[in-house]
């Protein structure tokens, strides 16, 4: 749990741009889509931290617990997946790193610019946060599972 707190703290104040990126897209990543789908999967330990949040509800699916936002969140309590977005953890040559999340293409205008369009400080902080999570066997297993799920969105449809 210490690793989760450290990872969340690393990304507490830093964002993908020098200003609120949600202003570009009306915080599209914070809203369900037209079918009511959407949310963020919770990292190990986050379900307990967010079980009583007033701005969302936790649902479970085959992957695990997911927070569905019902109204604007308390930014200080937002999940690690939200803090990382539009990035996603991925294995690199020297351990874990980050890349643009394939799911971001559908909603995030920042995804078009790729990693170069993001604040360098945000990229460094995101990598550090992911490395914190990878320090425990549970965290490493979760990152592998998260990565496998995100890889599904990179596969060609036909």
PDB file of C-alpha atoms in Angstrom:
ATOM      1  CA  UNK A   1       0.000   0.000   0.000  1.00  0.00           C
ATOM      2  CA  UNK A   2       2.971   2.285   0.629  1.00  0.00           C
ATOM      3  CA  UNK A   3       3.882   2.025  -3.065  1.00  0.00           C
ATOM      4  CA  UNK A   4       0.359   3.093  -4.056  1.00  0.00           C
ATOM      5  CA  UNK A   5       0.502   6.146  -1.791  1.00  0.00           C
ATOM      6  CA  UNK A   6       3.920   7.082  -3.173  1.00  0.00           C
ATOM      7  CA  UNK A   7       2.750   6.680  -6.795  1.00  0.00           C
ATOM      8  CA  UNK A   8      -0.347   8.785  -6.154  1.00  0.00           C
ATOM      9  CA  UNK A   9       1.736  11.450  -4.407  1.00  0.00           C
ATOM     10  CA  UNK A  10       4.176  11.666  -7.335  1.00  0.00           C
ATOM     11  CA  UNK A  11       1.273  12.584  -9.627  1.00  0.00           C
ATOM     12  CA  UNK A  12      -0.678  14.654  -7.087  1.00  0.00           C
ATOM     13  CA  UNK A  13       0.064  18.103  -8.496  1.00  0.00           C
ATOM     14  CA  UNK A  14       1.419  17.382 -11.964  1.00  0.00           C
ATOM     15  CA  UNK A  15      -0.721  17.120 -15.099  1.00  0.00           C
ATOM     16  CA  UNK A  16      -0.130  16.313 -18.793  1.00  0.00           C
ATOM     17  CA  UNK A  17      -0.012  20.008 -19.734  1.00  0.00           C
ATOM     18  CA  UNK A  18       1.095  23.135 -17.929  1.00  0.00           C
ATOM     19  CA  UNK A  19      -2.596  23.918 -17.406  1.00  0.00           C
ATOM     20  CA  UNK A  20      -5.833  21.969 -16.944  1.00  0.00           C
ATOM     21  CA  UNK A  21      -6.038  19.703 -19.985  1.00  0.00           C
ATOM     22  CA  UNK A  22      -9.718  19.001 -19.232  1.00  0.00           C
ATOM     23  CA  UNK A  23     -10.523  22.492 -20.484  1.00  0.00           C
ATOM     24  CA  UNK A  24      -9.632  21.340 -24.029  1.00  0.00           C
ATOM     25  CA  UNK A  25     -12.236  18.588 -24.168  1.00  0.00           C
ATOM     26  CA  UNK A  26     -14.683  19.370 -21.363  1.00  0.00           C
ATOM     27  CA  UNK A  27     -12.992  16.618 -19.305  1.00  0.00           C
ATOM     28  CA  UNK A  28     -14.086  13.861 -21.693  1.00  0.00           C
ATOM     29  CA  UNK A  29     -12.127  11.226 -19.769  1.00  0.00           C
ATOM     30  CA  UNK A  30     -14.244  11.977 -16.697  1.00  0.00           C
ATOM     31  CA  UNK A  31     -17.565  11.109 -18.350  1.00  0.00           C
ATOM     32  CA  UNK A  32     -19.235   7.912 -19.452  1.00  0.00           C
ATOM     33  CA  UNK A  33     -19.787   7.491 -23.173  1.00  0.00           C
ATOM     34  CA  UNK A  34     -23.182   7.505 -24.919  1.00  0.00           C
ATOM     35  CA  UNK A  35     -23.780   3.897 -23.823  1.00  0.00           C
ATOM     36  CA  UNK A  36     -23.025   4.658 -20.194  1.00  0.00           C
ATOM     37  CA  UNK A  37     -19.690   2.855 -20.480  1.00  0.00           C
ATOM     38  CA  UNK A  38     -16.511   4.219 -19.045  1.00  0.00           C
ATOM     39  CA  UNK A  39     -14.630   4.590 -15.867  1.00  0.00           C
ATOM     40  CA  UNK A  40     -11.185   3.826 -14.575  1.00  0.00           C
ATOM     41  CA  UNK A  41      -9.884   0.549 -13.240  1.00  0.00           C
ATOM     42  CA  UNK A  42      -8.512   0.810  -9.744  1.00  0.00           C
ATOM     43  CA  UNK A  43      -4.959  -0.116  -8.823  1.00  0.00           C
ATOM     44  CA  UNK A  44      -4.429  -2.562  -5.933  1.00  0.00           C
ATOM     45  CA  UNK A  45      -5.492  -0.878  -2.691  1.00  0.00           C
ATOM     46  CA  UNK A  46      -7.497   1.938  -4.282  1.00  0.00           C
ATOM     47  CA  UNK A  47     -10.888   0.301  -3.829  1.00  0.00           C
ATOM     48  CA  UNK A  48     -10.534   0.653  -0.053  1.00  0.00           C
ATOM     49  CA  UNK A  49      -9.493   4.302  -0.426  1.00  0.00           C
ATOM     50  CA  UNK A  50     -12.470   5.150  -2.642  1.00  0.00           C
ATOM     51  CA  UNK A  51     -15.261   2.952  -1.285  1.00  0.00           C
ATOM     52  CA  UNK A  52     -17.027   5.891   0.364  1.00  0.00           C
ATOM     53  CA  UNK A  53     -16.460   8.552  -2.297  1.00  0.00           C
ATOM     54  CA  UNK A  54     -19.544  10.674  -2.910  1.00  0.00           C
ATOM     55  CA  UNK A  55     -18.751  11.477  -6.553  1.00  0.00           C
ATOM     56  CA  UNK A  56     -18.640   7.981  -8.005  1.00  0.00           C
ATOM     57  CA  UNK A  57     -19.526   4.344  -7.582  1.00  0.00           C
ATOM     58  CA  UNK A  58     -17.382   1.241  -7.782  1.00  0.00           C
ATOM     59  CA  UNK A  59     -18.431  -1.581 -10.076  1.00  0.00           C
ATOM     60  CA  UNK A  60     -16.680  -4.866 -10.770  1.00  0.00           C
ATOM     61  CA  UNK A  61     -16.149  -6.740 -13.987  1.00  0.00           C
ATOM     62  CA  UNK A  62     -13.844  -9.565 -15.071  1.00  0.00           C
ATOM     63  CA  UNK A  63     -10.803  -7.280 -14.811  1.00  0.00           C
ATOM     64  CA  UNK A  64     -11.532  -5.957 -11.331  1.00  0.00           C
ATOM     65  CA  UNK A  65     -12.941  -2.884  -9.593  1.00  0.00           C
ATOM     66  CA  UNK A  66     -13.699   0.178 -11.694  1.00  0.00           C
ATOM     67  CA  UNK A  67     -14.674   3.642 -10.502  1.00  0.00           C
ATOM     68  CA  UNK A  68     -17.508   5.204 -12.485  1.00  0.00           C
ATOM     69  CA  UNK A  69     -17.608   8.975 -12.009  1.00  0.00           C
ATOM     70  CA  UNK A  70     -21.055  10.452 -11.408  1.00  0.00           C
ATOM     71  CA  UNK A  71     -19.940  14.055 -10.939  1.00  0.00           C
ATOM     72  CA  UNK A  72     -16.664  15.987 -10.743  1.00  0.00           C
ATOM     73  CA  UNK A  73     -14.223  14.301  -8.410  1.00  0.00           C
ATOM     74  CA  UNK A  74     -12.228  15.497  -5.486  1.00  0.00           C
ATOM     75  CA  UNK A  75      -8.949  15.835  -7.442  1.00  0.00           C
ATOM     76  CA  UNK A  76      -6.889  15.005  -4.370  1.00  0.00           C
ATOM     77  CA  UNK A  77      -8.621  11.616  -4.223  1.00  0.00           C
ATOM     78  CA  UNK A  78      -8.726  10.751  -7.924  1.00  0.00           C
ATOM     79  CA  UNK A  79      -7.504   7.257  -8.832  1.00  0.00           C
ATOM     80  CA  UNK A  80      -4.003   6.605 -10.102  1.00  0.00           C
ATOM     81  CA  UNK A  81      -5.374   5.610 -13.516  1.00  0.00           C
ATOM     82  CA  UNK A  82      -6.841   9.116 -13.857  1.00  0.00           C
ATOM     83  CA  UNK A  83      -3.584  10.688 -12.762  1.00  0.00           C
ATOM     84  CA  UNK A  84      -1.695   8.724 -15.432  1.00  0.00           C
ATOM     85  CA  UNK A  85      -4.136   9.277 -18.294  1.00  0.00           C
ATOM     86  CA  UNK A  86      -3.646   9.619 -21.276  1.00  0.00           C
ATOM     87  CA  UNK A  87      -0.673   7.369 -20.550  1.00  0.00           C
ATOM     88  CA  UNK A  88      -0.658   3.676 -19.780  1.00  0.00           C
ATOM     89  CA  UNK A  89       1.983   1.462 -18.175  1.00  0.00           C
ATOM     90  CA  UNK A  90       3.948  -0.776 -20.521  1.00  0.00           C
ATOM     91  CA  UNK A  91       7.028  -2.952 -20.232  1.00  0.00           C
ATOM     92  CA  UNK A  92      10.210  -1.327 -21.484  1.00  0.00           C
ATOM     93  CA  UNK A  93      13.783  -2.462 -22.025  1.00  0.00           C
ATOM     94  CA  UNK A  94      14.712  -1.609 -18.441  1.00  0.00           C
ATOM     95  CA  UNK A  95      11.530  -2.330 -16.519  1.00  0.00           C
ATOM     96  CA  UNK A  96       8.226  -0.510 -16.689  1.00  0.00           C
ATOM     97  CA  UNK A  97       7.656   2.720 -18.554  1.00  0.00           C
ATOM     98  CA  UNK A  98       4.644   4.507 -20.078  1.00  0.00           C
ATOM     99  CA  UNK A  99       3.205   5.134 -23.528  1.00  0.00           C
ATOM    100  CA  UNK A 100       0.103   6.790 -24.942  1.00  0.00           C
ATOM    101  CA  UNK A 101      -2.970   4.718 -24.056  1.00  0.00           C
ATOM    102  CA  UNK A 102      -4.735   3.382 -27.158  1.00  0.00           C
ATOM    103  CA  UNK A 103      -8.077   4.111 -25.476  1.00  0.00           C
ATOM    104  CA  UNK A 104      -7.177   7.815 -25.321  1.00  0.00           C
ATOM    105  CA  UNK A 105      -7.520   8.190 -29.100  1.00  0.00           C
ATOM    106  CA  UNK A 106     -11.304   8.159 -28.813  1.00  0.00           C
ATOM    107  CA  UNK A 107     -11.552  10.978 -26.286  1.00  0.00           C
ATOM    108  CA  UNK A 108      -8.318  12.799 -25.580  1.00  0.00           C
ATOM    109  CA  UNK A 109      -7.088  15.536 -27.922  1.00  0.00           C
ATOM    110  CA  UNK A 110      -3.620  15.174 -26.385  1.00  0.00           C
ATOM    111  CA  UNK A 111      -3.249  11.695 -27.869  1.00  0.00           C
ATOM    112  CA  UNK A 112      -2.873  13.122 -31.386  1.00  0.00           C
ATOM    113  CA  UNK A 113       0.393  14.836 -30.438  1.00  0.00           C
ATOM    114  CA  UNK A 114       1.818  11.714 -28.814  1.00  0.00           C
ATOM    115  CA  UNK A 115       4.310  11.808 -25.972  1.00  0.00           C
ATOM    116  CA  UNK A 116       5.977  14.931 -27.372  1.00  0.00           C
ATOM    117  CA  UNK A 117       2.782  16.877 -26.757  1.00  0.00           C
ATOM    118  CA  UNK A 118       2.900  16.194 -23.018  1.00  0.00           C
ATOM    119  CA  UNK A 119       4.830  17.995 -20.329  1.00  0.00           C
ATOM    120  CA  UNK A 120       8.269  16.362 -19.876  1.00  0.00           C
ATOM    121  CA  UNK A 121       7.793  16.617 -16.103  1.00  0.00           C
ATOM    122  CA  UNK A 122       4.519  14.710 -16.393  1.00  0.00           C
ATOM    123  CA  UNK A 123       6.202  11.950 -18.414  1.00  0.00           C
ATOM    124  CA  UNK A 124       8.999  11.581 -15.858  1.00  0.00           C
ATOM    125  CA  UNK A 125       6.554  11.576 -12.963  1.00  0.00           C
ATOM    126  CA  UNK A 126       4.309   8.997 -14.655  1.00  0.00           C
ATOM    127  CA  UNK A 127       7.279   6.683 -15.217  1.00  0.00           C
ATOM    128  CA  UNK A 128       8.329   7.066 -11.580  1.00  0.00           C
ATOM    129  CA  UNK A 129       4.792   6.340 -10.376  1.00  0.00           C
ATOM    130  CA  UNK A 130       4.561   3.170 -12.470  1.00  0.00           C
ATOM    131  CA  UNK A 131       7.947   2.006 -11.167  1.00  0.00           C
ATOM    132  CA  UNK A 132       6.633   2.453  -7.608  1.00  0.00           C
ATOM    133  CA  UNK A 133       3.692   0.164  -8.348  1.00  0.00           C
ATOM    134  CA  UNK A 134       5.995  -2.437  -9.940  1.00  0.00           C
ATOM    135  CA  UNK A 135       7.999  -2.791  -6.708  1.00  0.00           C
ATOM    136  CA  UNK A 136       5.622  -5.362  -5.226  1.00  0.00           C
ATOM    137  CA  UNK A 137       4.582  -8.724  -6.711  1.00  0.00           C
ATOM    138  CA  UNK A 138       0.924  -7.644  -6.536  1.00  0.00           C
ATOM    139  CA  UNK A 139       1.713  -4.380  -8.303  1.00  0.00           C
ATOM    140  CA  UNK A 140       3.802  -6.107 -10.974  1.00  0.00           C
ATOM    141  CA  UNK A 141       0.988  -8.615 -11.617  1.00  0.00           C
ATOM    142  CA  UNK A 142      -1.550  -5.799 -11.871  1.00  0.00           C
ATOM    143  CA  UNK A 143       0.606  -3.878 -14.355  1.00  0.00           C
ATOM    144  CA  UNK A 144       0.921  -6.997 -16.523  1.00  0.00           C
ATOM    145  CA  UNK A 145      -2.841  -7.486 -16.434  1.00  0.00           C
ATOM    146  CA  UNK A 146      -3.469  -3.773 -17.210  1.00  0.00           C
ATOM    147  CA  UNK A 147      -0.974  -3.918 -20.083  1.00  0.00           C
ATOM    148  CA  UNK A 148      -2.617  -7.039 -21.554  1.00  0.00           C
ATOM    149  CA  UNK A 149      -6.015  -5.312 -21.446  1.00  0.00           C
ATOM    150  CA  UNK A 150      -4.684  -2.162 -23.118  1.00  0.00           C
ATOM    151  CA  UNK A 151      -2.980  -4.293 -25.804  1.00  0.00           C
ATOM    152  CA  UNK A 152      -6.433  -5.573 -26.824  1.00  0.00           C
ATOM    153  CA  UNK A 153      -7.295  -2.041 -27.956  1.00  0.00           C
ATOM    154  CA  UNK A 154      -4.238  -1.996 -30.230  1.00  0.00           C
ATOM    155  CA  UNK A 155      -5.228  -5.086 -32.201  1.00  0.00           C
ATOM    156  CA  UNK A 156      -6.618  -4.625 -35.693  1.00  0.00           C
ATOM    157  CA  UNK A 157     -10.358  -5.166 -35.896  1.00  0.00           C
ATOM    158  CA  UNK A 158     -10.048  -7.348 -38.984  1.00  0.00           C
TER     159      UNK A 158
END
